[in-house]
CSV table of C-alpha atoms in Angstrom, one decimal:
chain,number,residue,atom,x,y,z
V,92,MET,CA,0.0,0.0,0.0
V,93,ARG,CA,1.0,3.6,-0.6
V,94,SER,CA,1.0,6.3,2.0
V,95,THR,CA,-2.2,8.1,3.0
V,96,GLN,CA,-1.2,11.1,1.1
V,97,THR,CA,-1.6,9.2,-2.2
V,98,HIS,CA,-4.8,7.4,-1.1
V,99,CYS,CA,-8.3,8.6,-1.6
V,100,TYR,CA,-10.5,5.7,-0.3
V,101,CYS,CA,-13.9,5.1,-1.7
V,102,VAL,CA,-16.3,4.3,1.2
V,103,LEU,CA,-18.5,1.4,0.4
V,104,GLU,CA,-21.3,-0.2,2.4
V,105,THR,CA,-20.4,-2.9,5.0
V,106,MET,CA,-20.0,-6.3,3.4
V,107,ALA,CA,-19.4,-9.8,4.6
V,108,VAL,CA,-16.5,-10.4,2.2
V,109,GLN,CA,-14.3,-7.4,1.8
V,110,HIS,CA,-13.4,-6.4,-1.8
V,111,SER,CA,-9.9,-6.1,-3.0
V,112,LEU,CA,-7.9,-3.0,-2.5
V,113,GLU,CA,-7.3,-0.6,-5.3
V,114,VAL,CA,-4.0,1.1,-5.0
V,115,SER,CA,-3.4,4.6,-6.4
V,116,ASN,CA,-0.5,5.4,-8.6
V,117,GLY,CA,-1.3,9.1,-8.7
V,118,SER,CA,-3.6,11.8,-7.5
V,119,CYS,CA,-7.4,11.7,-7.2
V,120,ASN,CA,-9.7,12.4,-10.1
V,121,ASP,CA,-13.3,13.6,-10.2
V,122,ASP,CA,-14.7,10.0,-10.5
V,123,GLU,CA,-16.3,8.4,-7.4
V,124,ASP,CA,-13.1,6.8,-6.4
V,125,HIS,CA,-9.4,7.6,-6.0
V,126,LEU,CA,-7.8,6.4,-9.2
V,127,ILE,CA,-6.8,8.0,-12.5
V,128,ARG,CA,-7.3,5.3,-15.1
V,129,THR,CA,-5.2,5.3,-18.2
V,130,GLY,CA,-6.2,1.9,-19.8
V,131,THR,CA,-7.2,1.8,-23.5
V,132,ILE,CA,-8.7,-0.8,-25.7
V,133,TRP,CA,-5.1,-1.9,-26.6
V,134,THR,CA,-3.9,-2.3,-23.0
V,135,CYS,CA,-7.2,-4.1,-22.4
V,136,ILE,CA,-6.6,-6.5,-25.3
V,137,ALA,CA,-3.0,-7.1,-24.0
V,138,HIS,CA,-4.4,-7.9,-20.5
V,139,ILE,CA,-6.9,-10.4,-21.9
V,140,ILE,CA,-4.5,-12.1,-24.2
V,141,THR,CA,-2.0,-12.4,-21.3
V,142,ALA,CA,-4.7,-14.0,-19.2
V,143,VAL,CA,-6.2,-16.2,-21.9
V,144,ILE,CA,-3.3,-17.4,-24.2
V,145,GLY,CA,-1.3,-19.2,-21.6
V,146,SER,CA,-0.4,-22.8,-20.8
V,147,GLY,CA,-3.8,-24.0,-22.1
V,148,VAL,CA,-2.9,-23.4,-25.8
V,149,LEU,CA,-0.1,-26.1,-25.6
V,150,SER,CA,-2.6,-28.8,-24.7
V,151,LEU,CA,-5.1,-28.1,-27.5
V,152,ALA,CA,-3.5,-30.4,-30.1
V,153,TRP,CA,-3.9,-33.2,-27.6
V,154,SER,CA,-7.5,-32.2,-26.8
V,155,THR,CA,-8.3,-32.1,-30.6
V,156,ALA,CA,-6.7,-35.6,-30.9
V,157,GLN,CA,-9.1,-37.0,-28.2
V,158,LEU,CA,-12.2,-35.4,-29.7
V,159,GLY,CA,-11.4,-35.9,-33.4
V,160,TRP,CA,-11.6,-33.8,-36.5
V,161,ILE,CA,-15.2,-32.6,-36.1
V,162,ALA,CA,-15.8,-32.4,-32.3
V,163,GLY,CA,-12.3,-30.9,-31.6
V,164,PRO,CA,-12.6,-27.7,-33.7
V,165,VAL,CA,-16.3,-27.4,-33.0
V,166,SER,CA,-15.6,-27.5,-29.3
V,167,MET,CA,-13.1,-24.7,-29.5
V,168,LEU,CA,-15.5,-22.6,-31.5
V,169,CYS,CA,-18.3,-23.3,-28.9
V,170,PHE,CA,-16.1,-22.3,-26.0
V,171,ALA,CA,-15.1,-19.2,-27.8
V,172,MET,CA,-18.7,-18.2,-28.2
V,173,VAL,CA,-19.5,-19.0,-24.6
V,174,THR,CA,-16.5,-16.9,-23.5
V,175,TYR,CA,-17.7,-13.9,-25.5
V,176,VAL,CA,-21.3,-14.2,-24.2
V,177,SER,CA,-19.9,-14.4,-20.7
V,178,SER,CA,-17.7,-11.4,-21.2
V,179,PHE,CA,-20.6,-9.5,-22.8
V,180,LEU,CA,-22.8,-10.1,-19.8
V,181,LEU,CA,-20.2,-9.5,-17.2
V,182,SER,CA,-18.9,-6.2,-18.7
V,183,ASP,CA,-22.2,-4.6,-17.9
V,184,CYS,CA,-21.8,-5.5,-14.2
V,185,HIS,CA,-18.7,-3.2,-13.7
V,186,ARG,CA,-21.1,-0.4,-12.7
V,187,SER,CA,-24.4,-0.8,-10.8
V,188,PRO,CA,-27.3,-0.3,-11.2
V,189,ASP,CA,-26.7,1.4,-14.5
V,190,PRO,CA,-23.9,-0.2,-16.6
V,191,VAL,CA,-22.7,3.3,-17.8
V,192,THR,CA,-23.4,5.8,-15.1
V,193,GLY,CA,-23.7,3.6,-12.0
V,194,ALA,CA,-21.2,3.2,-9.1
V,195,ARG,CA,-18.1,1.1,-9.9
V,196,ASN,CA,-17.7,-2.4,-8.8
V,197,TYR,CA,-13.9,-2.8,-8.5
V,198,THR,CA,-13.8,-6.6,-8.5
V,199,TYR,CA,-15.8,-9.7,-9.5
V,200,MET,CA,-16.8,-10.2,-5.9
V,201,ASP,CA,-18.0,-6.6,-5.6
V,202,ALA,CA,-20.3,-7.1,-8.6
V,203,VAL,CA,-21.7,-10.3,-7.1
V,204,ARG,CA,-22.2,-8.7,-3.7
V,205,VAL,CA,-24.1,-5.7,-5.1
V,206,ASN,CA,-26.3,-7.8,-7.5
V,207,LEU,CA,-26.7,-11.1,-5.7
V,208,GLY,CA,-26.1,-10.6,-2.0
V,209,ARG,CA,-24.0,-11.8,0.8
V,210,LYS,CA,-24.2,-15.6,0.7
V,211,GLN,CA,-23.4,-15.8,-3.0
V,212,THR,CA,-20.5,-13.4,-2.5
V,213,TRP,CA,-18.9,-16.0,-0.1
V,214,VAL,CA,-19.3,-18.7,-2.7
V,215,CYS,CA,-18.0,-16.6,-5.5
V,216,GLY,CA,-15.0,-15.5,-3.4
V,217,LEU,CA,-14.1,-19.0,-2.5
V,218,LEU,CA,-14.3,-20.3,-6.1
V,219,GLN,CA,-12.5,-17.2,-7.5
V,220,TYR,CA,-9.5,-17.3,-5.3
V,221,LEU,CA,-9.2,-21.0,-5.4
V,222,SER,CA,-9.2,-20.8,-9.1
V,223,MET,CA,-6.5,-18.0,-9.1
V,224,PHE,CA,-4.4,-20.1,-6.7
V,225,GLY,CA,-4.8,-23.1,-9.0
V,226,THR,CA,-3.8,-21.1,-12.0
V,227,GLY,CA,-0.6,-20.1,-10.3
V,228,ILE,CA,0.1,-23.8,-9.7
V,229,ALA,CA,-0.6,-24.7,-13.3
V,230,TYR,CA,1.7,-21.9,-14.5
V,231,THR,CA,4.5,-23.1,-12.2
V,232,ILE,CA,4.2,-26.6,-13.7
V,233,THR,CA,4.1,-25.3,-17.3
V,234,THR,CA,7.1,-23.0,-16.8
V,235,SER,CA,9.2,-25.8,-15.3
V,236,THR,CA,8.2,-28.1,-18.1
V,237,SER,CA,9.3,-25.5,-20.7
V,238,MET,CA,12.6,-24.9,-19.0
V,239,ARG,CA,13.3,-28.6,-18.8
V,240,ALA,CA,12.3,-28.9,-22.5
V,241,ILE,CA,15.1,-26.4,-23.4
V,242,GLN,CA,17.6,-28.5,-21.7
V,243,LYS,CA,16.3,-31.7,-23.3
V,244,SER,CA,16.2,-30.1,-26.7
V,245,ASN,CA,19.9,-29.2,-26.5
V,246,CYS,CA,20.7,-32.7,-25.2
V,247,TYR,CA,18.8,-34.4,-28.1
V,248,HIS,CA,20.5,-32.1,-30.6
V,249,LYS,CA,24.0,-33.1,-29.3
V,250,ARG,CA,23.4,-36.8,-28.5
V,251,GLY,CA,20.6,-37.9,-30.9
V,252,HIS,CA,16.9,-38.3,-30.5
V,253,GLN,CA,17.2,-41.7,-28.9
V,254,ALA,CA,19.4,-40.4,-26.1
V,255,SER,CA,18.3,-40.7,-22.5
V,256,CYS,CA,17.8,-37.0,-21.7
V,257,SER,CA,15.9,-37.0,-18.4
V,258,TYR,CA,15.8,-34.0,-16.1
V,259,GLY,CA,13.7,-33.2,-13.0
V,260,ASP,CA,11.2,-30.5,-12.5
V,261,GLY,CA,11.9,-29.4,-8.9
V,262,PHE,CA,14.8,-27.1,-9.6
V,263,TYR,CA,13.0,-25.2,-12.3
V,264,MET,CA,9.9,-24.8,-10.2
V,265,LEU,CA,12.0,-23.4,-7.4
V,266,LEU,CA,13.7,-21.0,-9.9
V,267,PHE,CA,10.3,-19.8,-11.2
V,268,GLY,CA,9.1,-19.3,-7.6
V,269,GLY,CA,12.1,-17.2,-6.8
V,270,VAL,CA,11.4,-15.0,-9.8
V,271,GLN,CA,7.8,-14.6,-8.8
V,272,ILE,CA,8.7,-13.6,-5.3
V,273,VAL,CA,10.4,-10.6,-6.9
V,274,PHE,CA,7.6,-9.8,-9.4
V,275,SER,CA,5.0,-10.2,-6.8
V,276,GLN,CA,6.2,-7.0,-5.2
V,277,ILE,CA,4.6,-5.0,-8.1
V,278,PRO,CA,2.1,-2.9,-6.1
V,279,ASP,CA,-1.1,-3.6,-8.0
V,280,PHE,CA,-2.9,-4.3,-11.2
V,281,HIS,CA,-2.6,-0.8,-12.5
V,282,ASN,CA,1.2,-1.0,-12.5
V,283,MET,CA,1.2,-4.1,-14.8
V,284,GLU,CA,0.5,-2.7,-18.2
V,285,TRP,CA,4.2,-3.1,-19.4
V,286,LEU,CA,4.3,-6.7,-18.1
V,287,SER,CA,1.1,-7.6,-19.9
V,288,ILE,CA,2.3,-6.1,-23.2
V,289,VAL,CA,5.5,-8.1,-23.0
V,290,ALA,CA,3.6,-11.3,-22.0
V,291,ALA,CA,1.1,-10.8,-24.9
V,292,ILE,CA,4.0,-10.5,-27.4
V,293,MET,CA,5.5,-13.7,-26.0
V,294,SER,CA,2.2,-15.5,-26.3
V,295,PHE,CA,1.9,-14.5,-30.0
V,296,SER,CA,5.5,-15.7,-30.5
V,297,TYR,CA,5.2,-19.2,-29.2
V,298,SER,CA,1.7,-19.7,-30.5
V,299,SER,CA,2.9,-18.8,-34.0
V,300,ILE,CA,5.9,-21.1,-33.7
V,301,GLY,CA,3.7,-24.0,-32.6
V,302,PHE,CA,1.4,-23.3,-35.6
V,303,ALA,CA,4.3,-23.0,-38.0
V,304,LEU,CA,6.0,-26.2,-36.8
V,305,GLY,CA,2.7,-28.1,-37.1
V,306,LEU,CA,2.1,-26.8,-40.6
V,307,ALA,CA,5.7,-27.6,-41.7
V,308,LYS,CA,5.4,-31.2,-40.4
V,309,VAL,CA,2.1,-31.7,-42.2
V,310,ILE,CA,3.7,-30.5,-45.4
V,311,GLY,CA,6.7,-32.8,-44.7
V,312,ASN,CA,4.5,-35.8,-44.0
V,313,GLY,CA,2.6,-35.2,-47.2
V,314,MET,CA,-0.7,-36.1,-45.5
V,315,ILE,CA,-3.1,-35.0,-42.8
V,316,LYS,CA,-3.2,-37.4,-39.9
V,317,GLY,CA,-6.1,-38.1,-37.5
V,318,THR,CA,-9.6,-39.4,-37.7
V,319,ILE,CA,-13.1,-38.2,-37.2
V,320,ALA,CA,-13.4,-40.1,-33.9
V,321,GLY,CA,-10.0,-39.1,-32.5
V,322,VAL,CA,-7.6,-41.4,-30.7
V,323,PRO,CA,-9.1,-44.9,-30.1
V,324,GLU,CA,-9.1,-46.3,-26.6
V,325,SER,CA,-9.4,-50.0,-25.5
V,326,THR,CA,-12.7,-49.4,-23.8
V,327,SER,CA,-15.6,-46.9,-24.1
V,328,THR,CA,-15.0,-45.8,-20.5
V,329,GLU,CA,-11.4,-44.9,-21.2
V,330,LYS,CA,-12.5,-42.9,-24.2
V,331,LEU,CA,-15.1,-41.1,-22.2
V,332,TRP,CA,-12.5,-40.1,-19.6
V,333,LYS,CA,-10.2,-38.8,-22.3
V,334,VAL,CA,-12.9,-36.8,-24.0
V,335,SER,CA,-14.1,-35.2,-20.8
V,336,GLN,CA,-10.5,-34.3,-19.9
V,337,ALA,CA,-10.1,-32.8,-23.3
V,338,LEU,CA,-13.2,-30.6,-22.7
V,339,GLY,CA,-11.7,-29.6,-19.4
V,340,ASP,CA,-8.4,-28.5,-21.1
V,341,ILE,CA,-10.3,-26.4,-23.6
V,342,ALA,CA,-12.4,-24.9,-20.8
V,343,PHE,CA,-9.2,-23.9,-19.0
V,344,ALA,CA,-7.8,-22.3,-22.2
V,345,TYR,CA,-10.6,-19.8,-22.7
V,346,PRO,CA,-12.5,-18.0,-19.9
V,347,TYR,CA,-11.0,-15.0,-18.1
V,348,SER,CA,-14.2,-14.1,-16.2
V,349,ILE,CA,-12.5,-14.2,-12.8
V,350,ILE,CA,-10.4,-11.1,-13.7
V,351,LEU,CA,-12.6,-9.4,-16.3
V,352,ILE,CA,-13.9,-6.7,-14.0
V,353,GLU,CA,-10.4,-6.1,-12.6
V,354,ILE,CA,-9.2,-5.5,-16.1
V,355,GLN,CA,-12.2,-3.3,-17.0
V,356,ASN,CA,-11.5,-1.2,-13.9
V,357,THR,CA,-8.2,-0.1,-15.5
V,358,LEU,CA,-10.0,1.5,-18.5
V,359,LYS,CA,-10.4,5.3,-18.8
V,360,SER,CA,-13.7,6.8,-19.6
V,361,PRO,CA,-15.1,8.1,-21.9
V,362,PRO,CA,-16.0,6.1,-23.9
V,363,PRO,CA,-18.0,4.0,-21.4
V,364,GLU,CA,-15.9,1.1,-20.0
V,365,ASN,CA,-18.4,-1.6,-20.9
V,366,LYS,CA,-18.3,-0.6,-24.6
V,367,THR,CA,-14.5,-0.7,-24.6
V,368,MET,CA,-14.5,-4.0,-22.8
V,369,LYS,CA,-17.0,-5.6,-25.2
V,370,LYS,CA,-15.0,-4.5,-28.2
V,371,ALA,CA,-11.7,-5.6,-26.7
V,372,SER,CA,-13.2,-8.9,-25.7
V,373,MET,CA,-14.4,-9.5,-29.3
V,374,ILE,CA,-11.0,-8.7,-30.8
V,375,ALA,CA,-9.0,-10.7,-28.2
V,376,ILE,CA,-11.3,-13.8,-28.4
V,377,PHE,CA,-11.1,-13.7,-32.2
V,378,ILE,CA,-7.3,-13.6,-32.1
V,379,THR,CA,-7.2,-16.2,-29.4
V,380,THR,CA,-9.5,-18.6,-31.3
V,381,PHE,CA,-7.5,-18.2,-34.5
V,382,PHE,CA,-4.3,-19.3,-32.7
V,383,TYR,CA,-6.1,-22.0,-30.8
V,384,LEU,CA,-7.5,-23.6,-34.0
V,385,CYS,CA,-4.2,-23.3,-35.8
V,386,CYS,CA,-2.2,-24.9,-32.9
V,387,GLY,CA,-4.8,-27.5,-32.1
V,388,CYS,CA,-5.7,-28.6,-35.7
V,389,PHE,CA,-2.2,-28.5,-37.2
V,390,GLY,CA,-0.7,-30.2,-34.2
V,391,TYR,CA,-3.2,-33.0,-34.6
V,392,ALA,CA,-2.8,-33.1,-38.3
V,393,ALA,CA,1.0,-33.5,-37.8
V,394,PHE,CA,1.0,-36.2,-35.2
V,395,GLY,CA,-2.4,-37.9,-35.3
V,396,ASN,CA,-2.8,-40.5,-32.6
V,397,ASN,CA,0.7,-39.7,-31.3
V,398,THR,CA,-0.1,-36.1,-30.5
V,399,PRO,CA,1.8,-35.1,-27.4
V,400,GLY,CA,0.1,-33.6,-24.3
V,401,ASN,CA,2.2,-30.4,-24.6
V,402,LEU,CA,2.9,-29.4,-28.2
V,403,LEU,CA,6.2,-27.7,-27.6
V,404,THR,CA,7.6,-29.9,-24.8
V,405,GLY,CA,6.3,-33.3,-25.8
V,406,PHE,CA,9.1,-33.6,-28.4
V,407,GLY,CA,7.1,-34.4,-31.5
V,408,PHE,CA,9.3,-31.6,-32.8
V,409,TYR,CA,13.1,-31.9,-32.4
V,410,GLU,CA,14.5,-29.6,-35.0
V,411,PRO,CA,15.3,-26.8,-35.5
V,412,TYR,CA,16.3,-27.1,-31.8
V,413,TRP,CA,17.1,-23.4,-31.5
V,414,LEU,CA,13.5,-22.5,-32.5
V,415,ILE,CA,12.1,-25.0,-30.0
V,416,ASP,CA,14.3,-23.4,-27.3
V,417,PHE,CA,13.1,-19.9,-28.3
V,418,ALA,CA,9.5,-20.9,-28.2
V,419,ASN,CA,9.9,-22.4,-24.8
V,420,ALA,CA,11.7,-19.3,-23.6
V,421,CYS,CA,8.8,-17.2,-24.8
V,422,ILE,CA,6.4,-19.5,-22.8
V,423,VAL,CA,8.5,-18.9,-19.7
V,424,LEU,CA,8.5,-15.1,-20.1
V,425,HIS,CA,4.8,-15.0,-20.9
V,426,LEU,CA,3.9,-17.1,-17.8
V,427,VAL,CA,5.9,-14.7,-15.6
V,428,GLY,CA,3.3,-12.1,-16.5
V,429,GLY,CA,0.4,-14.5,-16.6
V,430,TYR,CA,1.1,-15.7,-13.0
V,431,GLN,CA,0.9,-12.1,-11.8
V,432,MET,CA,-2.4,-11.5,-13.7
V,433,PHE,CA,-4.0,-14.1,-11.6
V,434,SER,CA,-2.2,-13.4,-8.4
V,435,GLN,CA,-2.5,-9.6,-8.0
V,436,PRO,CA,-6.3,-9.8,-7.2
V,437,VAL,CA,-5.5,-12.3,-4.4
V,438,PHE,CA,-2.8,-10.0,-3.0
V,439,ALA,CA,-5.1,-7.0,-3.2
V,440,PHE,CA,-8.0,-8.8,-1.4
V,441,VAL,CA,-6.0,-10.1,1.5
V,442,GLU,CA,-4.0,-6.9,2.0
V,443,LYS,CA,-7.2,-4.7,2.0
V,444,TRP,CA,-9.0,-7.1,4.4
V,445,LEU,CA,-6.1,-7.0,6.8
V,446,ALA,CA,-5.6,-3.3,6.6
V,447,GLN,CA,-9.3,-2.7,7.5
V,448,LYS,CA,-9.2,-5.4,10.3
V,449,TYR,CA,-6.0,-4.1,11.8
V,450,PRO,CA,-5.8,-0.3,11.1
V,451,ASN,CA,-3.3,0.4,13.9
V,452,SER,CA,-0.9,-2.4,13.1
V,453,GLY,CA,2.5,-1.3,12.0
V,454,PHE,CA,3.2,-4.6,10.4
V,455,VAL,CA,0.2,-4.2,8.1
V,456,ASN,CA,0.3,-0.4,7.5
V,457,ASP,CA,3.7,1.1,8.0
V,458,LEU,CA,5.5,1.9,4.8
V,459,TYR,CA,9.2,1.7,4.0
V,460,LYS,CA,11.0,3.4,1.2
V,461,VAL,CA,13.4,1.3,-0.8
V,462,GLN,CA,15.8,3.0,-3.2
V,463,ILE,CA,16.6,0.8,-6.2
V,464,PRO,CA,19.5,2.0,-8.4
V,465,TYR,CA,18.3,3.8,-11.6
V,466,LEU,CA,14.7,3.5,-10.6
V,467,GLN,CA,12.2,5.6,-8.7
V,468,PRO,CA,12.0,4.9,-4.9
V,469,TYR,CA,9.8,2.0,-4.2
V,470,GLN,CA,7.4,1.8,-1.2
V,471,THR,CA,6.5,-1.4,0.5
V,472,ASN,CA,5.7,-2.9,3.9
V,473,LEU,CA,6.3,-6.0,5.9
V,474,LEU,CA,2.8,-7.5,5.2
V,475,ARG,CA,3.3,-7.3,1.4
V,476,ILE,CA,6.7,-8.9,1.6
V,477,CYS,CA,5.7,-11.7,3.9
V,478,PHE,CA,2.3,-12.6,2.5
V,479,ARG,CA,3.2,-12.4,-1.1
V,480,THR,CA,6.3,-14.5,-0.5
V,481,ALA,CA,4.3,-17.1,1.4
V,482,TYR,CA,1.7,-17.2,-1.4
V,483,VAL,CA,4.4,-17.9,-4.0
V,484,VAL,CA,6.0,-20.5,-1.8
V,485,SER,CA,2.6,-22.3,-1.4
V,486,THR,CA,1.8,-22.4,-5.1
V,487,THR,CA,5.3,-23.7,-5.8
V,488,SER,CA,5.0,-26.4,-3.1
V,489,VAL,CA,1.7,-27.7,-4.4
V,490,ALA,CA,3.0,-27.7,-8.0
V,491,MET,CA,5.9,-29.9,-6.9
V,492,LEU,CA,3.4,-32.4,-5.4
V,493,PHE,CA,1.1,-32.5,-8.5
V,494,PRO,CA,3.3,-32.0,-11.6
V,495,TYR,CA,0.7,-33.3,-14.0
V,496,PHE,CA,0.1,-30.9,-16.9
V,497,ASN,CA,-2.9,-32.1,-18.8
V,498,GLN,CA,-4.8,-33.5,-15.9
V,499,LEU,CA,-4.4,-30.4,-13.7
V,500,LEU,CA,-5.4,-28.1,-16.6
V,501,GLY,CA,-8.5,-30.1,-17.2
V,502,PHE,CA,-9.5,-30.2,-13.6
V,503,LEU,CA,-9.0,-26.4,-13.1
V,504,GLY,CA,-10.8,-25.6,-16.2
V,505,ALA,CA,-13.8,-27.7,-15.4
V,506,PHE,CA,-13.9,-26.6,-11.7
V,507,ASN,CA,-14.4,-22.9,-12.4
V,508,PHE,CA,-15.9,-23.0,-15.8
V,509,TRP,CA,-19.6,-23.1,-15.0
V,510,PRO,CA,-19.9,-21.1,-11.7
V,511,LEU,CA,-17.6,-18.3,-12.6
V,512,ALA,CA,-17.9,-18.0,-16.4
V,513,ILE,CA,-21.6,-18.9,-16.7
V,514,TYR,CA,-23.7,-18.9,-13.5
V,515,PHE,CA,-22.8,-15.6,-11.8
V,516,PRO,CA,-22.6,-13.5,-15.1
V,517,VAL,CA,-26.1,-14.8,-16.1
V,518,LYS,CA,-27.6,-14.2,-12.7
V,519,MET,CA,-26.1,-10.7,-12.4
V,520,TYR,CA,-27.3,-9.8,-15.9
V,521,PHE,CA,-30.9,-10.8,-14.8
V,522,VAL,CA,-30.6,-8.4,-11.9
V,523,GLN,CA,-29.0,-5.6,-13.9
V,524,ARG,CA,-31.5,-5.7,-16.7
V,525,LYS,CA,-34.5,-6.6,-14.5
V,526,ILE,CA,-35.3,-9.7,-16.6
V,527,GLY,CA,-38.3,-11.5,-15.3
V,528,PRO,CA,-38.8,-15.3,-15.1
V,529,TRP,CA,-40.0,-17.1,-18.1
V,530,THR,CA,-39.5,-14.2,-20.5
V,531,ARG,CA,-37.8,-15.2,-23.8
V,532,LYS,CA,-34.4,-13.8,-22.8
V,533,TRP,CA,-34.7,-15.6,-19.4
V,534,VAL,CA,-35.4,-18.9,-21.0
V,535,VAL,CA,-32.6,-18.6,-23.5
V,536,LEU,CA,-30.0,-17.7,-20.9
V,537,GLN,CA,-31.2,-20.3,-18.4
V,538,THR,CA,-31.0,-23.0,-21.2
V,539,TYR,CA,-27.5,-21.7,-22.1
V,540,SER,CA,-26.5,-22.0,-18.4
V,541,LEU,CA,-27.9,-25.5,-18.0
V,542,VAL,CA,-26.1,-26.8,-21.1
V,543,CYS,CA,-22.8,-25.3,-19.9
V,544,LEU,CA,-23.4,-26.9,-16.5
V,545,LEU,CA,-23.7,-30.4,-18.0
V,546,VAL,CA,-20.6,-29.9,-20.1
V,547,GLY,CA,-18.7,-28.6,-17.1
V,548,ALA,CA,-19.8,-31.5,-14.9
V,549,VAL,CA,-18.7,-34.1,-17.5
V,550,ALA,CA,-15.3,-32.4,-17.8
V,551,LEU,CA,-14.9,-32.1,-14.1
V,552,VAL,CA,-15.5,-35.8,-13.4
V,553,GLY,CA,-13.2,-37.0,-16.2
V,554,SER,CA,-10.4,-34.6,-15.3
V,555,LEU,CA,-10.6,-35.5,-11.6
V,556,GLU,CA,-10.4,-39.2,-12.6
V,557,GLY,CA,-7.4,-38.5,-14.7
V,558,LEU,CA,-5.7,-36.5,-11.9
V,559,ILE,CA,-6.3,-39.2,-9.4
V,560,SER,CA,-5.1,-42.0,-11.8
V,561,LYS,CA,-2.0,-40.1,-12.6
V,562,LYS,CA,-1.2,-39.6,-9.0
V,563,LEU,CA,-1.7,-43.3,-8.1
V,564,SER,CA,0.2,-44.6,-11.1
């Protein structure tokens, strides 16, 4: 937190679950809160792409292989449409009661509290922060896998593709955790624009490389591999588990609902934030879907039934080894920013809650100025240092216990897909727009919610089975 001279707190009504703290980076403006917002449609797109095109893109070729040539691409297009509908509904919940002139909701939880009440806020908060914590774990696993892949790629290049090039994950997870301890000291979401832009550039880079390598291999093979039904399994039960896990992986790769309102809260106005957010979401989802279809389809076309779980670390591609190394380095740099995108809301929530609960505590509130050479003085406090360090240590520790890429992505995606991306946005939209029961719009959105619930349930069961099986094997 910054000193009281640079804070202008917005007084909100008493709530059961405290909303996350917004931290000022400048003086007050004439809006109802304390922050001068500088976000544009381009920074918004960068934030979204940083949040969406992450480790999930690397598993989409495997997901397409499980679903087959028809169900795979269709599933990605369906999840793209679901994600846009969700973002469209949720972007109108940034302000209440009017989506243009109403009071700001700073976080997803604030929007749920204002529109749906206290009990559902607790449920939302639990799911949202568990999801963010799980994403941090997934990103730690993915980063270590990519760092290990760089080492294995160089080994294969020197000693041949049949060489025994085995390396552990633990050291790389600890290294990534150490880097995140440093980046976690970034004060808040509003100070992350530069990191999101760098991360978005990295995501374009490795997605393009994955697409290009898949296309080159298809041309080299002289044929398109794969079948309509996807990878065959020995029993129908095993096939069902694989299909449901693939759906979970795709579900993980798309939605960004849990941080949409936090991103929207960085946008300047005019124009109205909800209009900018809807336009940015459309552009970002279109770009994302293009890369997802390219990586998923060309990866499957290149490898068929032998498609690896992680396109750039499963070593379907060996050469050119330097390009594989570069792509994996881009993944690492991107996930440094991606980790922070999903961690900063957790940091803000806990620090705000403790600051309000212990207003006289020096540990929580006293600020210390740190002078970093060639940079402006940096203000921090003991709470920020201790809590954020402990948080990074906890995600790193869990990642070391469950280093299972595809299974964990599927479980996380299925776990938060329906409640956070579908249920709460639909319910809040009903309240915001005063949509009555059994009207046409109510029936359509309820049907949409029910279908997504069924898909999410199938994906969750299959992904949980895969995670448990992998742990026991």
